[in-house]
XYZ file of C-alpha atoms in Angstrom:
534
model
C 217.437 172.314 260.172
C 221.300 172.063 259.841
C 221.508 175.554 261.477
C 219.428 174.376 264.428
C 221.480 171.208 264.820
C 224.793 173.244 264.835
C 223.374 175.764 267.263
C 222.325 172.830 269.498
C 225.692 171.251 269.470
C 227.630 174.518 270.211
C 224.997 175.001 273.244
C 225.763 171.542 274.501
C 229.565 172.107 274.312
C 229.225 175.447 275.920
C 227.493 173.771 278.764
C 229.849 170.801 279.050
C 233.009 172.862 278.930
C 232.856 174.305 282.403
C 232.141 170.695 283.812
C 235.125 169.283 281.998
C 237.345 172.164 283.173
C 236.131 171.536 286.626
C 237.308 167.828 286.490
C 240.592 168.714 284.632
C 243.397 168.443 287.315
C 245.559 171.173 285.479
C 242.542 173.597 285.348
C 241.926 173.024 289.025
C 245.589 173.780 289.950
C 245.609 176.855 287.792
C 242.477 177.965 289.581
C 244.413 177.985 292.857
C 246.325 181.143 291.511
C 243.359 183.307 291.588
C 241.304 181.727 294.459
C 240.796 183.022 297.795
C 241.215 180.767 300.934
C 237.617 179.533 300.729
C 237.700 178.971 296.956
C 241.206 177.128 297.426
C 239.638 174.764 300.019
C 236.943 173.716 297.520
C 239.571 173.215 294.732
C 241.748 171.200 296.882
C 238.582 169.161 297.775
C 237.934 168.663 294.029
C 241.555 167.570 293.464
C 241.352 165.055 296.241
C 238.006 163.780 294.896
C 239.563 163.211 291.396
C 241.602 160.343 292.809
C 244.489 161.341 290.375
C 247.936 160.572 292.104
C 249.549 162.964 289.671
C 248.199 165.989 291.779
C 250.204 164.947 294.997
C 253.399 166.791 294.126
C 251.349 170.018 293.629
C 249.422 169.600 296.680
C 252.723 169.093 298.811
C 254.269 172.166 296.994
C 251.154 174.102 297.959
C 251.290 173.173 301.738
C 254.991 173.939 301.783
C 254.634 177.343 299.999
C 256.400 176.388 296.856
C 253.548 176.916 294.369
C 253.465 180.046 292.226
C 251.418 181.541 289.523
C 252.828 183.352 286.454
C 251.648 186.943 286.170
C 251.472 186.779 282.388
C 248.942 184.103 281.888
C 247.886 182.790 285.390
C 249.469 179.410 284.955
C 250.580 177.714 288.096
C 254.048 175.982 288.617
C 256.030 174.373 291.218
C 259.390 176.474 291.507
C 262.788 175.564 292.468
C 266.022 177.883 292.866
C 267.895 178.259 289.525
C 270.657 180.880 290.292
C 269.123 184.358 290.072
C 265.884 183.001 288.445
C 263.304 180.252 289.378
C 263.013 177.002 287.545
C 259.286 176.392 286.622
C 258.273 172.860 287.078
C 254.968 171.429 285.568
C 252.766 170.491 288.522
C 251.462 167.292 286.925
C 254.386 165.982 284.876
C 257.156 167.135 287.178
C 259.136 168.298 284.298
C 260.984 171.515 284.206
C 259.357 173.652 281.465
C 261.489 176.806 281.612
C 262.727 179.663 284.039
C 261.339 182.988 284.999
C 262.761 185.967 286.967
C 261.443 186.199 290.556
C 259.512 189.169 289.737
C 257.497 187.355 286.978
C 255.734 185.054 289.387
C 253.710 185.419 292.487
C 253.560 183.169 295.480
C 250.137 181.482 296.136
C 249.220 182.162 299.662
C 248.404 179.446 302.168
C 247.265 179.464 305.707
C 247.223 176.738 308.582
C 243.618 175.991 307.733
C 244.486 175.202 304.078
C 247.575 173.224 305.294
C 245.285 170.973 307.215
C 243.005 170.460 304.242
C 246.140 169.721 302.200
C 247.378 167.043 304.682
C 243.899 165.526 304.714
C 243.620 165.549 300.678
C 247.162 163.983 300.361
C 246.101 161.233 302.877
C 243.132 160.469 300.746
C 245.081 160.336 297.556
C 247.886 157.977 298.826
C 245.347 155.401 300.346
C 245.540 153.360 297.177
C 249.269 153.333 297.161
C 250.885 149.919 296.587
C 253.341 150.572 299.503
C 251.902 149.393 302.758
C 253.717 152.025 304.651
C 252.471 154.787 302.510
C 248.927 153.580 302.903
C 249.239 153.344 306.676
C 250.626 156.932 306.815
C 247.798 158.074 304.527
C 245.070 156.586 306.844
C 246.677 158.357 309.769
C 246.680 161.466 307.810
C 242.995 161.204 307.251
C 242.355 160.228 310.781
C 244.125 163.356 312.227
C 242.476 165.705 309.541
C 238.972 164.014 308.742
C 237.087 165.377 305.792
C 233.691 164.585 304.161
C 235.491 164.984 300.670
C 237.633 162.035 301.367
C 234.914 159.582 302.667
C 234.148 157.982 299.245
C 237.973 157.434 298.600
C 238.444 155.966 302.062
C 235.586 153.492 301.542
C 236.922 152.633 298.079
C 240.414 151.957 299.464
C 238.904 150.134 302.399
C 237.058 147.818 300.240
C 240.366 146.837 298.549
C 242.567 146.718 301.532
C 243.788 143.276 302.834
C 246.461 144.101 305.464
C 244.844 143.746 308.879
C 246.600 146.747 310.520
C 246.146 149.099 307.624
C 242.467 148.003 307.352
C 241.800 148.773 311.080
C 243.428 152.153 310.668
C 241.313 152.916 307.614
C 238.108 152.034 309.437
C 238.929 154.478 312.076
C 239.645 157.111 309.380
C 236.300 156.249 307.749
C 234.528 156.662 311.149
C 236.364 160.131 311.596
C 235.346 161.152 308.116
C 231.619 159.991 308.592
C 231.209 162.193 311.507
C 232.250 165.301 309.137
C 229.781 164.220 306.477
C 225.969 164.314 305.970
C 225.367 160.593 306.772
C 222.604 159.427 308.749
C 222.425 159.616 312.656
C 222.858 155.825 312.932
C 225.951 155.906 310.905
C 227.395 158.670 313.009
C 226.355 156.852 316.284
C 228.433 153.698 315.098
C 231.284 156.073 314.039
C 231.285 157.596 317.515
C 231.684 154.062 319.038
C 234.555 153.288 316.608
C 236.305 156.458 317.519
C 235.733 155.722 321.245
C 237.579 152.424 320.667
C 240.593 154.249 319.175
C 241.431 155.895 322.546
C 244.037 158.596 322.967
C 243.895 162.317 323.143
C 243.582 162.483 319.281
C 240.124 160.614 319.497
C 238.882 163.131 322.028
C 240.029 166.015 319.781
C 238.054 164.538 316.886
C 234.985 164.064 318.947
C 235.102 167.494 320.605
C 235.653 169.240 317.055
C 232.671 167.691 315.599
C 230.449 167.669 318.605
C 228.844 171.086 317.809
C 227.925 169.960 314.175
C 226.318 166.678 315.366
C 222.583 166.028 315.957
C 221.705 166.902 319.645
C 220.526 163.340 320.100
C 224.215 162.118 319.587
C 225.588 164.263 322.498
C 225.144 161.551 325.002
C 227.047 159.210 322.892
C 229.912 161.642 322.385
C 229.968 162.402 326.145
C 229.958 158.697 326.978
C 232.847 158.051 324.345
C 234.944 160.868 325.688
C 234.318 159.775 329.443
C 235.459 156.229 328.414
C 238.497 157.566 326.617
C 239.465 159.727 329.590
C 239.143 156.867 332.140
C 241.452 154.791 329.834
C 243.947 157.501 329.569
C 243.881 158.013 333.338
C 244.643 154.455 333.757
C 247.546 154.469 331.291
C 248.924 157.561 332.766
C 249.157 155.730 336.063
C 250.721 152.819 334.468
C 253.299 155.116 332.782
C 254.004 156.773 336.087
C 254.493 153.215 337.691
C 256.864 152.185 334.715
C 258.892 155.471 335.297
C 259.039 154.667 338.938
C 260.145 151.148 338.345
C 262.689 152.293 335.900
C 263.998 154.935 338.437
C 264.050 152.178 341.217
C 266.214 149.983 338.912
C 268.687 152.752 338.594
C 268.602 153.182 342.413
C 268.991 149.575 342.767
C 272.121 149.355 340.642
C 273.672 152.296 342.239
C 272.924 151.306 345.822
C 273.266 147.466 345.855
C 277.034 147.584 346.071
C 276.734 150.061 348.889
C 274.220 147.785 350.681
C 276.947 145.056 350.718
C 279.921 147.301 351.759
C 277.803 149.296 354.497
C 276.171 145.985 355.541
C 279.335 143.946 356.185
C 281.726 146.596 357.340
C 279.566 149.492 358.401
C 281.700 151.826 356.361
C 279.977 154.984 355.171
C 281.650 155.023 351.829
C 281.258 158.659 350.289
C 283.411 157.648 347.374
C 280.938 155.046 346.225
C 279.398 157.323 343.615
C 283.085 157.723 342.210
C 282.962 153.971 341.630
C 279.940 154.470 339.568
C 281.692 157.315 337.681
C 284.805 155.189 336.828
C 282.470 152.426 335.559
C 280.933 154.870 333.228
C 284.354 156.102 332.002
C 285.414 152.582 331.415
C 282.489 152.071 329.174
C 283.572 155.216 327.413
C 287.156 154.056 326.819
C 285.909 150.631 325.674
C 283.784 152.265 323.097
C 286.601 154.651 322.005
C 288.855 151.612 321.343
C 285.967 149.913 319.480
C 285.340 153.009 317.300
C 288.955 153.200 316.152
C 289.841 149.524 316.073
C 286.796 147.437 315.305
C 283.652 149.504 314.663
C 281.712 146.314 313.659
C 281.809 145.293 317.347
C 280.037 148.302 318.631
C 276.763 146.616 319.398
C 278.870 144.261 321.694
C 280.549 147.338 323.398
C 278.479 147.079 326.593
C 279.005 143.327 326.981
C 282.799 144.095 326.636
C 282.662 146.961 328.950
C 280.883 144.987 331.895
C 283.817 142.821 332.894
C 286.291 145.647 332.278
C 284.421 148.199 334.536
C 283.958 145.419 337.174
C 287.632 144.588 337.246
C 288.928 148.214 337.149
C 286.420 149.574 339.879
C 287.009 146.239 341.876
C 290.867 146.993 341.834
C 290.335 150.556 342.846
C 288.121 149.506 345.637
C 290.650 146.849 346.808
C 293.440 149.445 346.945
C 291.377 152.039 348.743
C 290.263 149.305 351.486
C 293.941 147.863 351.888
C 295.509 151.223 351.835
C 293.198 153.491 353.852
C 289.942 152.275 355.192
C 291.360 149.079 357.081
C 293.174 151.455 359.462
C 290.013 153.340 360.256
C 287.511 150.619 361.350
C 285.491 151.610 364.364
C 286.003 155.315 363.644
C 283.065 156.275 361.629
C 283.670 160.013 361.389
C 287.157 159.643 360.147
C 286.124 157.049 357.790
C 283.395 159.435 356.337
C 285.912 162.214 355.927
C 288.575 159.795 354.505
C 286.172 158.386 351.786
C 284.984 161.979 351.085
C 288.611 163.145 350.329
C 288.995 160.189 348.149
C 285.969 160.967 346.233
C 287.367 164.624 345.582
C 290.677 163.072 344.517
C 289.064 160.677 341.984
C 286.728 163.429 340.571
C 289.869 165.686 340.061
C 291.771 162.773 338.517
C 289.176 162.083 335.985
C 288.889 165.870 335.386
C 292.726 166.055 334.742
C 292.617 162.968 332.448
C 289.392 163.433 330.435
C 288.560 166.979 330.953
C 285.381 168.531 332.890
C 282.973 168.221 329.899
C 280.566 165.439 329.338
C 281.687 162.404 327.259
C 279.535 160.721 324.716
C 278.678 157.040 325.270
C 276.768 155.663 322.351
C 273.655 153.380 322.454
C 273.943 150.073 320.766
C 271.195 149.470 318.263
C 269.431 147.059 320.519
C 269.173 149.822 323.130
C 267.825 152.606 320.961
C 264.349 153.508 320.342
C 261.023 152.653 322.119
C 257.906 150.655 321.461
C 254.305 151.016 322.518
C 252.939 148.920 325.242
C 249.054 149.410 325.639
C 248.763 153.138 326.163
C 252.288 153.998 327.148
C 255.584 154.093 325.640
C 258.677 151.966 326.850
C 262.196 152.911 325.851
C 264.576 149.900 325.196
C 267.399 151.375 327.097
C 265.195 151.635 330.332
C 263.761 148.158 329.761
C 267.185 146.593 329.422
C 268.423 148.500 332.453
C 265.440 147.026 334.530
C 266.192 143.480 333.328
C 269.971 143.892 334.100
C 269.289 145.295 337.422
C 267.333 142.386 338.289
C 270.025 139.969 336.872
C 272.639 141.619 339.067
C 270.260 141.446 341.905
C 269.472 137.722 341.682
C 273.224 136.939 340.727
C 274.279 138.587 344.073
C 271.633 136.670 346.006
C 272.833 133.440 344.678
C 276.427 134.354 345.547
C 275.589 135.293 349.123
C 273.272 132.310 349.729
C 275.084 129.403 347.723
C 278.859 130.246 347.852
C 281.364 129.843 350.529
C 282.425 133.405 350.031
C 278.736 134.368 350.665
C 278.626 132.168 353.870
C 281.654 133.804 355.193
C 280.496 137.380 354.295
C 277.120 136.631 356.198
C 278.832 135.251 359.151
C 281.210 138.413 359.410
C 277.884 140.570 359.110
C 275.991 138.729 361.835
C 278.817 138.333 364.237
C 282.363 139.398 363.514
C 284.184 137.988 366.636
C 282.344 134.608 366.249
C 283.467 134.433 362.584
C 286.968 135.240 363.417
C 287.078 132.618 366.220
C 285.892 130.000 363.593
C 288.864 130.599 361.364
C 287.420 133.180 358.918
C 290.009 135.718 357.829
C 287.688 138.727 358.482
C 290.290 141.307 357.166
C 290.431 139.686 353.792
C 286.628 139.219 353.773
C 286.345 142.956 354.443
C 288.735 143.690 351.515
C 287.157 141.376 349.051
C 283.701 142.598 350.252
C 284.598 146.282 349.613
C 286.138 145.285 346.139
C 282.860 143.435 345.359
C 280.726 146.426 346.224
C 283.034 148.801 344.142
C 282.908 146.396 341.213
C 279.101 146.376 341.251
C 279.126 150.200 341.486
C 281.374 149.970 338.273
C 278.734 147.841 336.675
C 276.034 150.274 337.554
C 278.153 152.840 335.856
C 278.000 150.865 332.565
C 274.137 151.018 332.635
C 273.884 154.565 333.897
C 276.107 155.600 330.849
C 273.193 154.863 328.696
C 270.766 157.231 330.139
C 272.869 159.826 332.072
C 275.740 162.295 331.181
C 279.117 160.802 331.592
C 281.000 163.543 333.578
C 283.129 163.680 336.664
C 280.008 164.441 338.671
C 278.068 161.534 337.624
C 278.434 159.781 340.963
C 277.273 162.665 342.824
C 273.786 162.490 341.421
C 273.127 158.981 343.063
C 275.105 158.766 346.231
C 272.584 160.476 348.591
C 269.694 158.437 346.962
C 271.797 155.202 347.403
C 272.208 155.876 351.005
C 268.392 156.492 351.441
C 267.642 153.244 349.623
C 270.068 151.390 351.917
C 268.874 152.681 355.156
C 265.180 152.544 354.091
C 265.433 148.786 352.926
C 267.712 147.666 355.810
C 271.359 147.835 356.035
C 273.086 144.818 354.551
C 269.750 143.116 353.337
C 269.549 142.649 349.525
C 265.770 142.176 349.590
C 265.438 145.270 351.522
C 267.588 147.230 349.083
C 265.367 145.914 346.077
C 262.157 146.912 347.921
C 263.420 150.136 348.930
C 264.765 151.127 345.473
C 261.522 150.297 343.750
C 259.365 151.960 346.523
C 261.366 155.079 346.482
C 261.395 155.097 342.687
C 257.684 154.963 342.259
C 256.944 157.342 345.100
C 259.379 159.814 343.455
C 257.411 159.654 339.969
C 254.033 160.187 341.626
C 255.225 163.039 343.884
C 256.986 164.882 340.997
C 253.943 165.873 338.801
C 252.049 167.431 341.696
C 254.776 169.101 343.817
C 257.935 169.148 341.481
C 261.204 167.297 341.460
C 262.990 169.119 344.138
C 260.161 169.324 346.592
C 259.395 165.727 345.875
C 262.829 164.505 346.834
C 262.612 166.709 350.078
C 259.203 165.094 351.023
C 260.681 161.587 350.388
C 263.666 162.341 352.667
C 261.233 163.642 355.339
C 259.245 160.520 355.010
C 262.269 158.260 355.404
C 263.353 160.248 358.472
C 259.885 159.632 360.018
C 260.096 156.011 359.021
C 263.357 155.481 360.560
C 262.145 156.903 363.747
C 259.750 154.184 364.071
C 261.944 151.410 362.444
C 265.620 152.373 363.017
C 266.732 149.139 361.273
C 264.783 149.703 358.199
C 262.284 147.553 356.395
C 264.092 144.307 356.694
C 266.594 144.379 359.574
C 269.369 141.772 359.670
C 269.285 139.735 362.913
C 272.382 138.423 364.573
C 273.988 137.993 368.019
C 275.959 141.197 367.448
C 272.951 143.129 366.483
C 270.680 141.681 369.211
C 273.339 142.235 371.994
């Protein structure tokens, strides 16, 4: 009787031993050393199902190719360089247990398929982390690489989750895992609807990946979800293009608004206007250099300091150019064009001699760095602030021209110079200060453009042609026309570029403007006055 009892006990132990070995994380990790890719995938699934957070370093090392097996006994270790040898780290405790020559261990092979399985397993194992950011990242990992093995762990984590955003992401991860499991058709239909609400190309990828394994009755649900997502993506792609167009338009507005004032009041074709933009950008660079060396804690205020500096510097340069050269060339458009072109070359060479021909770094303050999602598109902070800044400059100039004595005199000179002069307005000084104002605005534009473009001696040349197109298209001297023209050309450019390319897109825009000017020579919003109507 005793012999039979002992025999039964040994039999039960022999049956239970393999089961316990299968649930022992150390045994599972050691099993990776002699497993093929398919067996390794099964072992990773068992490690993930164990819910033991101690296996996370081993899985991370396996995915990165840092997991080795010792030839003498088949034990598996994480390795670290230790001179000529390798330090052997216990994969569960993380403690260094010794060293071995490189020839005494063999690297465990891993392929891309196994790396995806590892990422999914790591996502499942960190779903219960006390750190909210870790749980959110884990849910994202499971969502990107759904697996039926993680389903129970995801549901357990979902039941305990209290954070609204993390819980929503876990529900999406659960839905993706359900599609890879053997759950009922109704459960999978509900999961398809959940994936459809996620949107994005990642959701389409998940649905297309599992579509071949789903019940045929679910194909209409999958097709409907994909069609819905593609429609949403098309809408947000169009919205993103519109935003890019508005962003480009705000840049064109900044570059052109000073030219609109100068060209509108004096009729001067100022080919050096782009160099005023360049001088404003270099003024920003100099302000930041002084702040970096003298008061680095004020760096976030560098643009606020650079704005008045750039306005005053470029305004003074513009005043000197008008008083020294341009005032002698009124009524001679060809000579004025050639003179201002010569001035632009002189200013470019002067900047090259002082700062060199290479680009200069202008940093972004913290409040202009990064981006944020808006619906299905990404909005960068620097572009958003430039749009706000451009509109602020536009409305500020509008108030100056409509509500100030200087603006009244400027508009009088624009509409009828002889009549304005006979009324006692000193038109030469109005011309000088208007040119200085336009140059100062170009300098302010340079401050903004330094945040999104290379600061180099050629900076202004990138915008001078576009600025003239904006002014001519909108209506010479009309600020509202400049605003509408800049935004229209910006949006049109961004819709043409994806289909015909950037260069051909600009050519088409130029052709369209030429055709438009043939019908409306004065632009969209032509100024009216006795001098014009005569």
